[in-house]
Short mmCIF file of C-alpha atoms and ligand atoms in Angstrom, two decimals:
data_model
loop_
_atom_site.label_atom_id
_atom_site.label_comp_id
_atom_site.label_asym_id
_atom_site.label_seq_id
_atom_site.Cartn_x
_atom_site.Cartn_y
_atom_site.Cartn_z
CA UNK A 177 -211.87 83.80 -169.10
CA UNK A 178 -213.94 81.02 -168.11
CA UNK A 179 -213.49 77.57 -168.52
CA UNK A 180 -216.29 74.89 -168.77
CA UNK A 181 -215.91 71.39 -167.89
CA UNK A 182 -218.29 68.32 -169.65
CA UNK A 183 -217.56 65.50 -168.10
CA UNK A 184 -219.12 62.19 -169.05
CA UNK A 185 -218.97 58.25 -170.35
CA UNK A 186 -219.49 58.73 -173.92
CA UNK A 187 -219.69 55.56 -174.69
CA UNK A 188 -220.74 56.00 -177.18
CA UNK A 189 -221.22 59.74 -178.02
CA UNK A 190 -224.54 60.23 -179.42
CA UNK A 191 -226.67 63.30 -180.74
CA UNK A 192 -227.42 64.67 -177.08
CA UNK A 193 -224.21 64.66 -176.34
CA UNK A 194 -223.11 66.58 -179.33
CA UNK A 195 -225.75 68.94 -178.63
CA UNK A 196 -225.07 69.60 -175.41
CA UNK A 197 -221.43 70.16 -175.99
CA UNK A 198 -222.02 72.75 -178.92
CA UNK A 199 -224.16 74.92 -176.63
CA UNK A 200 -221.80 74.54 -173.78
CA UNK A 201 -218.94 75.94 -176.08
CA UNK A 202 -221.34 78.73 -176.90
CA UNK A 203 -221.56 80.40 -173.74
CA UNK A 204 -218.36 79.55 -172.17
CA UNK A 205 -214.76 81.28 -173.39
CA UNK A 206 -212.99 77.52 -172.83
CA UNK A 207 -214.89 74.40 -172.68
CA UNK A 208 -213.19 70.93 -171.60
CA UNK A 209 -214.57 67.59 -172.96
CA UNK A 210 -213.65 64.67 -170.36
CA UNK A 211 -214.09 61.32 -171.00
CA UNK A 212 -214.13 59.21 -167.43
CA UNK A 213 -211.38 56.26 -168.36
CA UNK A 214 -212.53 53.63 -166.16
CA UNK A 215 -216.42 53.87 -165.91
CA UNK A 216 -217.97 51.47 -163.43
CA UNK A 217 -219.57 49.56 -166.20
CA UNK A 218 -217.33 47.95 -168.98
CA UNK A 219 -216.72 50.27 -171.97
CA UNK A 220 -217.56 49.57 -175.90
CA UNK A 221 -214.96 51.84 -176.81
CA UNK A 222 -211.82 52.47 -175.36
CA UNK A 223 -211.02 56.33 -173.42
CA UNK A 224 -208.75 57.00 -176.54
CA UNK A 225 -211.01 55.57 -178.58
CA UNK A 226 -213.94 58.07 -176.94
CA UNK A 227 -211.53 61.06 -177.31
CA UNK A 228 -210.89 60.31 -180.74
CA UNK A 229 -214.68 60.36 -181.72
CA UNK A 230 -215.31 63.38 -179.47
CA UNK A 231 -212.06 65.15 -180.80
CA UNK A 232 -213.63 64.39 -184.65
CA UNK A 233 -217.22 65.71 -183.37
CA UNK A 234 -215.61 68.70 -182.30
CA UNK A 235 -212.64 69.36 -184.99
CA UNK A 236 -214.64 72.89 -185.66
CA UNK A 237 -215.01 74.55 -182.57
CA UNK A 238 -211.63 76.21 -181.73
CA UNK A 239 -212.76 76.79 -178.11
CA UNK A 240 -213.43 72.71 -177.35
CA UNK A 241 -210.12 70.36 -175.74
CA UNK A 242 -210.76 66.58 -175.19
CA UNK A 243 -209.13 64.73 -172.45
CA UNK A 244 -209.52 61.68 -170.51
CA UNK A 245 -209.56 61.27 -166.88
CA UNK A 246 -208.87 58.77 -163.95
CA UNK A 247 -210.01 59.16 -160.38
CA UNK A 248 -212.16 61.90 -158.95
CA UNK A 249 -213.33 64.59 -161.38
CA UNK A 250 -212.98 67.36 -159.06
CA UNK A 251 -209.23 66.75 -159.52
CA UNK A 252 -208.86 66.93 -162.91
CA UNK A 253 -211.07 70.06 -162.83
CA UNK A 254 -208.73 71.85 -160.63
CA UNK A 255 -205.88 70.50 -162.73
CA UNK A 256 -207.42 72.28 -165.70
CA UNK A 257 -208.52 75.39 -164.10
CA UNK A 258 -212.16 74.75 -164.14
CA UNK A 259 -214.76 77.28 -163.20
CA UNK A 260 -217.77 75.49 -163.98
CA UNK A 261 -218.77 72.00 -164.29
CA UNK A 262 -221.94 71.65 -167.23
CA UNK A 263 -224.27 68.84 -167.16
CA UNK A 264 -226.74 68.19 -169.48
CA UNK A 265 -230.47 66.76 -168.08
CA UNK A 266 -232.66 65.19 -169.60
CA UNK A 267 -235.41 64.48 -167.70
CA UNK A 268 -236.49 64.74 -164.00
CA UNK A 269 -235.24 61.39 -163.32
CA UNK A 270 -231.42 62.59 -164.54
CA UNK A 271 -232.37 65.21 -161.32
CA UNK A 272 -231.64 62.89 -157.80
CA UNK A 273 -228.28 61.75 -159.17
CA UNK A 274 -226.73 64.59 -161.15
CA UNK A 275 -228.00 66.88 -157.62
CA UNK A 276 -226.23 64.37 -155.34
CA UNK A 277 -223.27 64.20 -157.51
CA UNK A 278 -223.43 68.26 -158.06
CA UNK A 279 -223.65 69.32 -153.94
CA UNK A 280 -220.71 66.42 -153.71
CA UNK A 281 -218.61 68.02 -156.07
CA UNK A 282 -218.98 71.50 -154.34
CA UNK A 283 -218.18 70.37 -151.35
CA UNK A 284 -215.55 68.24 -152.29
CA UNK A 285 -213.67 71.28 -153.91
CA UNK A 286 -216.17 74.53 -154.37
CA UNK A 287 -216.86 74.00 -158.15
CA UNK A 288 -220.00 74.83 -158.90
CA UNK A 289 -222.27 72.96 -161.14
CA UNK A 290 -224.86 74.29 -163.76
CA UNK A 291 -227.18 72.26 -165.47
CA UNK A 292 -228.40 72.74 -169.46
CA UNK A 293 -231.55 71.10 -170.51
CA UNK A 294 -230.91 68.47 -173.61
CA UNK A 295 -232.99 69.38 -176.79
CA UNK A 296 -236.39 67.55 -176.39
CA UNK A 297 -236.15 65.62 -179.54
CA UNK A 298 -232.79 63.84 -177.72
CA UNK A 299 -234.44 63.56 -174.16
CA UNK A 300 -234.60 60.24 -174.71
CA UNK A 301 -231.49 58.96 -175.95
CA UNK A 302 -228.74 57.25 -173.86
CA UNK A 303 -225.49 55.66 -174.81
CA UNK A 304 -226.75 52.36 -173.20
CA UNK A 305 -229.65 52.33 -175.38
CA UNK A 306 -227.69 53.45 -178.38
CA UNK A 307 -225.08 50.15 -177.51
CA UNK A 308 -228.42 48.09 -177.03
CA UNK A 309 -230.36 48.98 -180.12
CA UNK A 310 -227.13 48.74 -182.65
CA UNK A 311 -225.88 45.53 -181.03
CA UNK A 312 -229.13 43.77 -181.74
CA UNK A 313 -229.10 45.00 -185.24
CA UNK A 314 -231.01 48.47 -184.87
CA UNK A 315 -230.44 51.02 -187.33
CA UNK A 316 -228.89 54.39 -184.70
CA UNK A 317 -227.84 56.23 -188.02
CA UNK A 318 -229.94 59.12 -186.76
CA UNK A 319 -229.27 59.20 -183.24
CA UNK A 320 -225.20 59.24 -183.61
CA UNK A 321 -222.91 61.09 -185.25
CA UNK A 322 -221.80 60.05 -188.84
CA UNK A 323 -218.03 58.95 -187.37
CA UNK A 324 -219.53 57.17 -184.68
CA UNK A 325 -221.89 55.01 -186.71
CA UNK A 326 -219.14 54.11 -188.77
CA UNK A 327 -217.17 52.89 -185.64
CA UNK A 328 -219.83 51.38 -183.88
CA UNK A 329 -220.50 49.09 -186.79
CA UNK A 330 -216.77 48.84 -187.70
CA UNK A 331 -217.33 46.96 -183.97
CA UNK A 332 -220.17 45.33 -184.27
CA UNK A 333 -219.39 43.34 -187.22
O1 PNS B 164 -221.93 59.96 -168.64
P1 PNS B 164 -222.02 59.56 -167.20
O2 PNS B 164 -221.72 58.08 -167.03
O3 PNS B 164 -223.34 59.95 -166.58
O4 PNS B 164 -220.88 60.39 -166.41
C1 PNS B 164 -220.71 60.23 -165.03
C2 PNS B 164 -219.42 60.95 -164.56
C3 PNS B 164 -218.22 60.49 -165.35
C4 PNS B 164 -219.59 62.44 -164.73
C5 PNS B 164 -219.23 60.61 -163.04
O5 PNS B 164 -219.32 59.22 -162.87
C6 PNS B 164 -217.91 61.11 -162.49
O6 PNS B 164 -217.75 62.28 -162.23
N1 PNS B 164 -216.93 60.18 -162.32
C7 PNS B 164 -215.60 60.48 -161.83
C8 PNS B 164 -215.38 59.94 -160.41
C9 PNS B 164 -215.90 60.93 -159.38
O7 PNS B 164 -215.47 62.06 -159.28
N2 PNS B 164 -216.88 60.45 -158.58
C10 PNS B 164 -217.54 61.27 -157.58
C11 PNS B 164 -218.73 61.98 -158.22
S1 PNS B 164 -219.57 63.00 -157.06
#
């Protein structure tokens, strides 16, 4: 069996995410969710507040867990018998970093990390930008999932 890890903000989750996630839990036999807790920016939503939405997202795929972590992720990999780590890219700019972070990772522990290419028609979507564009009063109904546009305006308002 192999187990799949997606680590990530998700602050918010948006549709890139989502898709990402679904084919990730496609090819793999167990795929792990895992919201960072304490990103280095200040979150919107709380970590149980980003496992929540992510649990709701994912309610129909048996093979999907959410969790949220502290500290480094190759930790909580190895606590949940990790085989892969999954990262979605979306452009060659996501490249420099997600490499850096991917050879740091392996070395840190010897996970491996393989990287799926985001569906064009979300390559340009980012939480920050989703935050940005429905703070100043932007409608993000079609970049978000239904449960998330519900709670991002339930906080915006
Ligand atoms: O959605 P993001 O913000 O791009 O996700 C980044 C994340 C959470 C995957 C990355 O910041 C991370 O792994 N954080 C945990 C701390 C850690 O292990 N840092 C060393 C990375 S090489």
């Amino acid at each position: 069996m192999t187990t799949a890890l997606c680590p990530g903000s998700f602050d918010p989750p948006t549709n890139g995410h989502v898709d990402v996630i679904r084919r990730c839990a496609a090819h793999f036999d167990r795929l792990v969710v895992a919201v960072v807790a304490n990103p280095s920016k200040s979150p919107l939503f709380s970590s149980a507040e980003r496992v929540e939405l992510l649990s709701s997202i994912t309610d129909d795929l048996d093979n999907v867990e959410v969790a949220s972590f502290e500290g480094l992720l190759v930790d909580f990999a190895r606590s949940r018998g990790v085989d892969v780590i999954v990262k979605g890219l979306r452009a060659v700019s996501d490249f420099d970093y997600e490499l850096q972070m991917a050879q740091m990772n392996h070395t840190l522990s010897g996970v491996d990390t393989v990287f799926i290419p985001t569906a064009p028609e979300w390559s340009f979507l980012s939480s920050t930008l989703v935050r940005e564009v429905a703070r100043l009063g932007g409608d993000v109904a079609s970049l978000v999932p239904e449960v998330v546009m519900e709670t991002l305006k339930e906080r915006l308002t």
